[in-house]
Short mmCIF file of C-alpha atoms in Angstrom, two decimals:
data_model
loop_
_atom_site.label_atom_id
_atom_site.label_comp_id
_atom_site.label_asym_id
_atom_site.label_seq_id
_atom_site.Cartn_x
_atom_site.Cartn_y
_atom_site.Cartn_z
CA MET A 1184 -0.12 0.13 0.22
CA PRO A 1185 1.19 3.39 -0.66
CA LEU A 1186 2.63 5.86 2.19
CA GLY A 1187 2.04 9.36 2.59
CA ARG A 1188 4.96 11.67 1.53
CA ALA A 1189 6.50 13.87 4.33
CA ALA A 1190 5.99 17.50 3.90
CA GLY A 1191 7.88 20.83 5.64
CA PRO A 1192 6.15 23.22 7.49
CA THR A 1193 3.83 25.25 5.92
CA LEU A 1194 1.69 28.33 6.00
CA VAL A 1195 -1.23 28.17 3.85
CA ALA A 1196 -2.97 31.09 1.72
CA ALA A 1197 -5.01 33.44 3.94
CA ALA A 1198 -6.81 31.50 6.13
CA LEU A 1199 -4.50 28.39 6.43
CA CYS A 1200 -1.88 28.17 8.78
CA LEU A 1201 -0.83 24.59 8.84
CA VAL A 1202 1.93 22.78 9.74
CA SER A 1203 2.24 19.97 7.23
CA ALA A 1204 3.63 16.69 7.84
CA CYS A 1205 2.42 13.68 5.91
CA GLY A 1206 4.79 10.86 7.61
CA GLY A 1207 6.69 8.79 5.67
CA GLY A 1208 8.96 5.49 6.10
CA SER A 1209 6.26 3.60 8.20
CA GLY A 1210 2.84 2.92 7.16
CA THR A 1211 1.00 2.70 10.57
CA VAL A 1212 0.46 5.22 13.20
CA ALA A 1213 1.47 4.75 16.51
CA ALA A 1214 -0.43 2.69 18.98
CA THR A 1215 -0.59 5.07 21.58
CA PRO A 1216 -1.68 8.65 20.98
CA SER A 1217 0.13 11.89 21.46
CA ALA A 1218 0.50 13.57 24.77
CA SER A 1219 -2.27 16.02 23.97
CA VAL A 1220 -5.08 13.40 23.43
CA ALA A 1221 -8.10 14.37 25.60
CA ALA A 1222 -9.30 11.87 28.41
CA SER A 1223 -13.16 12.18 27.65
CA ASP A 1224 -13.58 15.93 27.97
CA ASP A 1225 -12.66 19.50 27.87
CA SER A 1226 -11.24 19.64 31.29
CA ALA A 1227 -8.49 17.16 30.22
CA ILE A 1228 -5.13 17.59 28.57
CA ARG A 1229 -6.05 19.36 25.20
CA PRO A 1230 -3.53 20.35 22.21
CA ASP A 1231 -1.59 23.71 22.67
CA CYS A 1232 -3.38 24.95 19.38
CA LEU A 1233 -6.88 24.91 20.94
CA ASN A 1234 -8.32 28.15 21.93
CA ASP A 1235 -10.49 28.29 25.30
CA ASP A 1236 -13.94 28.20 23.84
CA GLU A 1237 -12.89 25.31 21.65
CA ARG A 1238 -13.92 21.85 22.33
CA SER A 1239 -11.85 18.45 22.56
CA LYS A 1240 -13.04 15.06 23.13
CA GLY A 1241 -11.19 11.84 23.38
CA ASP A 1242 -11.38 8.53 24.46
CA PRO A 1243 -7.59 7.10 24.52
CA PRO A 1244 -6.37 4.88 22.28
CA GLY A 1245 -8.91 6.40 20.19
CA PRO A 1246 -8.52 9.61 18.44
CA LEU A 1247 -8.92 13.25 19.65
CA VAL A 1248 -11.54 14.97 18.15
CA ALA A 1249 -11.20 18.99 18.43
CA LEU A 1250 -14.49 20.54 17.77
CA MET A 1251 -15.51 24.20 16.99
CA GLY A 1252 -18.83 26.14 16.16
CA SER A 1253 -22.32 24.66 16.51
CA GLY A 1254 -25.39 24.64 14.29
CA PRO A 1255 -26.50 21.23 11.66
CA LYS A 1256 -24.24 22.03 8.72
CA GLY A 1257 -20.75 20.20 9.85
CA VAL A 1258 -17.29 20.28 8.07
CA VAL A 1259 -14.65 17.40 9.02
CA PHE A 1260 -11.15 17.82 8.24
CA ALA A 1261 -8.56 14.85 8.23
CA PRO A 1262 -4.90 15.12 8.73
CA GLN A 1263 -2.24 13.85 6.98
CA LEU A 1264 -0.11 10.78 8.11
CA GLY A 1265 2.14 11.49 11.58
CA ASP A 1266 0.14 14.87 11.81
CA ASP A 1267 -2.63 15.92 14.63
CA ALA A 1268 -5.67 18.24 15.47
CA CYS A 1269 -3.58 21.18 14.79
CA GLN A 1270 -2.78 20.95 11.21
CA TRP A 1271 -6.20 21.85 9.93
CA ILE A 1272 -6.96 24.03 13.21
CA GLU A 1273 -6.98 27.52 11.38
CA LYS A 1274 -9.27 26.26 8.69
CA ALA A 1275 -11.63 24.73 10.88
CA ARG A 1276 -11.62 27.98 13.13
CA GLU A 1277 -12.08 30.08 10.02
CA LEU A 1278 -15.13 28.23 8.91
CA ALA A 1279 -16.80 28.15 12.39
CA GLY A 1280 -16.64 31.62 12.49
CA LYS A 1281 -18.74 31.73 9.24
CA GLY A 1282 -21.51 29.56 10.81
CA TYR A 1283 -19.99 26.21 10.13
CA HIS A 1284 -19.99 23.16 13.06
CA THR A 1285 -16.21 22.02 12.36
CA ALA A 1286 -14.03 18.90 13.51
CA THR A 1287 -10.65 17.39 13.08
CA PHE A 1288 -8.56 15.24 14.94
CA SER A 1289 -5.20 13.21 15.98
CA TRP A 1290 -5.35 9.89 14.63
CA GLY A 1291 -6.19 7.14 17.26
CA ASP A 1292 -5.78 3.16 17.22
CA PRO A 1293 -6.85 1.78 15.06
CA ALA A 1294 -6.43 4.71 12.58
CA GLN A 1295 -9.08 3.58 10.22
CA ASP A 1296 -11.70 4.62 13.14
CA SER A 1297 -10.61 8.15 13.69
CA LEU A 1298 -12.88 9.52 11.25
CA PRO A 1299 -16.05 7.53 11.68
CA ALA A 1300 -15.08 8.83 15.46
CA ALA A 1301 -14.94 12.52 14.45
CA VAL A 1302 -18.13 12.44 12.54
CA ALA A 1303 -20.34 11.12 15.32
CA ARG A 1304 -18.77 13.45 18.16
CA LEU A 1305 -20.30 15.74 15.25
CA ARG A 1306 -23.39 14.45 14.83
CA ALA A 1307 -23.72 13.98 18.55
CA GLU A 1308 -23.46 17.96 18.56
CA GLY A 1309 -26.36 18.46 16.38
CA ALA A 1310 -24.34 18.46 12.95
CA THR A 1311 -26.77 16.59 9.93
CA LYS A 1312 -24.87 17.10 6.93
CA ILE A 1313 -21.19 16.90 6.78
CA VAL A 1314 -18.40 18.01 4.41
CA LEU A 1315 -15.59 16.04 4.85
CA VAL A 1316 -12.36 17.42 3.49
CA GLY A 1317 -8.56 15.32 4.02
CA ALA A 1318 -5.15 15.69 2.93
CA SER A 1319 -2.75 12.62 1.71
CA ALA A 1320 -3.52 10.14 3.83
CA GLY A 1321 -6.54 11.73 5.18
CA GLY A 1322 -7.68 12.17 1.76
CA GLY A 1323 -7.44 8.48 0.94
CA VAL A 1324 -9.39 8.14 4.31
CA VAL A 1325 -12.44 10.57 3.38
CA LEU A 1326 -12.80 8.78 -0.01
CA GLN A 1327 -12.87 4.99 1.08
CA GLU A 1328 -14.94 5.58 4.15
CA ALA A 1329 -17.68 8.47 3.02
CA GLY A 1330 -19.90 6.22 1.98
CA GLY A 1331 -20.36 4.47 4.87
CA LEU A 1332 -21.01 7.55 7.30
CA GLU A 1333 -24.21 9.02 7.83
CA GLY A 1334 -24.90 12.05 6.62
CA VAL A 1335 -22.22 13.10 4.04
CA ALA A 1336 -22.96 15.75 2.05
CA GLY A 1337 -19.90 16.01 -0.20
CA VAL A 1338 -16.11 15.07 0.20
CA VAL A 1339 -12.79 17.09 -0.65
CA ALA A 1340 -9.75 14.72 -1.18
CA LEU A 1341 -6.31 16.62 -1.65
CA SER A 1342 -3.37 14.14 -2.99
CA PRO A 1343 -5.37 11.05 -1.69
CA VAL A 1344 -3.31 8.18 -0.82
CA ASP A 1345 -5.20 5.28 0.65
CA VAL A 1346 -2.74 3.83 3.33
CA TYR A 1347 -5.33 2.48 5.50
CA GLY A 1348 -7.64 0.91 3.26
CA GLY A 1349 -10.91 1.94 4.65
CA MET A 1350 -14.18 0.50 4.00
CA PRO A 1351 -16.64 0.14 2.36
CA GLY A 1352 -14.64 1.92 -0.45
CA LEU A 1353 -15.13 4.49 -3.01
CA ALA A 1354 -17.66 2.95 -5.20
CA ALA A 1355 -20.13 2.97 -1.73
CA TYR A 1356 -19.99 6.93 -2.15
CA LYS A 1357 -22.35 8.66 -4.45
CA GLY A 1358 -22.28 12.35 -2.98
CA PRO A 1359 -20.43 15.32 -4.49
CA LEU A 1360 -16.74 14.57 -4.80
CA LEU A 1361 -14.20 17.37 -5.44
CA LEU A 1362 -10.35 15.59 -6.13
CA VAL A 1363 -7.41 18.00 -6.14
CA THR A 1364 -3.69 16.89 -6.82
CA ALA A 1365 -0.71 17.92 -8.65
CA GLU A 1366 0.33 17.15 -11.69
CA ASP A 1367 3.94 15.85 -10.95
CA ASP A 1368 3.18 14.26 -7.54
CA THR A 1369 4.56 11.01 -7.34
CA ASN A 1370 2.52 9.44 -4.35
CA PRO A 1371 -0.36 9.61 -5.57
CA PRO A 1372 0.63 9.85 -9.34
CA LEU A 1373 -1.56 11.60 -11.20
CA GLN A 1374 -3.03 8.08 -12.95
CA MET A 1375 -4.16 6.85 -9.55
CA VAL A 1376 -6.23 9.92 -8.81
CA LYS A 1377 -7.71 9.65 -12.16
CA GLN A 1378 -8.59 5.92 -10.95
CA TYR A 1379 -10.38 7.35 -8.04
CA ALA A 1380 -12.36 9.33 -10.17
CA ASP A 1381 -13.21 6.79 -12.61
CA GLN A 1382 -14.04 4.58 -9.46
CA HIS A 1383 -16.54 7.22 -8.24
CA PRO A 1384 -20.20 6.62 -9.29
CA GLY A 1385 -21.33 10.19 -8.63
CA SER A 1386 -20.47 13.49 -9.76
CA GLU A 1387 -17.00 14.86 -9.49
CA GLN A 1388 -14.61 17.81 -10.10
CA PHE A 1389 -11.32 16.94 -10.83
CA ILE A 1390 -8.58 20.14 -10.33
CA LYS A 1391 -5.00 19.10 -11.65
CA ILE A 1392 -2.42 21.37 -10.31
CA PRO A 1393 0.65 22.58 -12.13
CA GLY A 1394 4.14 21.18 -10.03
CA ASN A 1395 4.73 18.49 -7.39
CA ALA A 1396 3.16 20.10 -4.17
CA HIS A 1397 1.47 17.69 -1.93
CA GLY A 1398 -1.23 17.54 0.43
CA VAL A 1399 -1.57 20.87 2.21
CA VAL A 1400 0.96 22.08 0.51
CA LEU A 1401 -1.31 22.63 -2.63
CA LEU A 1402 -3.51 25.03 -0.86
CA ALA A 1403 -0.23 27.48 0.02
CA GLY A 1404 -0.95 30.76 -1.87
CA ASP A 1405 -3.34 29.70 -4.24
CA GLU A 1406 -6.22 31.94 -3.63
CA LYS A 1407 -8.23 30.32 -6.35
CA LEU A 1408 -8.15 26.81 -5.15
CA ASN A 1409 -8.83 27.99 -1.16
CA ALA A 1410 -12.02 29.76 -3.17
CA THR A 1411 -12.85 26.61 -4.64
CA ILE A 1412 -12.90 24.39 -1.68
CA ASP A 1413 -15.00 26.95 0.11
CA ALA A 1414 -17.58 27.10 -2.39
CA PHE A 1415 -17.86 23.46 -2.95
CA ILE A 1416 -18.44 23.54 0.90
CA THR A 1417 -21.24 26.00 0.73
CA GLY A 1418 -22.46 24.75 -2.50
CA ASN A 1419 -23.65 21.36 -0.49
CA LEU A 1420 -23.76 22.68 2.89
CA GLY A 1421 -25.31 26.30 2.21
CA PRO A 1422 -24.06 29.47 3.39
#
């Protein structure tokens, strides 16, 4: 199975300030969560990137889920391999400020359970329609697991790499899909992302970016791509 590629620290355009690390060398996530994983509620140890009014939920060795905002319109951000809830925190915070109910997570053990846990936490707080956004390994997870999750209204996958072999697989997801990859990325290669588009039984947008940027790095300085993703979220959840 292909692995997500390492990426250096990144400042993502406008609203994003993402420390990017897709990981590499190992196809597994550590069996124990990081020291920032919360035991059960907001009073437990929290990631340093959370503000006082933001919430963290988790039951080790499962994932830590960070939550922001409220309401029925949800967005879940899946980080790259080896990264955590802080990778997408600025984008999650930005959308929460616009009225969306957002979540992101630090990978738990087993890693395949992390996205469903984040979706369940968001739905427990009242989200009824959810867009999934993921980069690299996180992009692979949102592609492969979307069809088995309730309330998914759209999927955004940046440089998707299927590290974990999530179920029920892309063919089970028939909703809107936005695929983004760099033309010269080698993991995943362009042909693999084209195959994902072919496997998807619903409607999709497929955006190819010049160069070899990977995962969240695709968003750095690209105002058009950031606006396209925002429009996809708004179009499938409402303003």
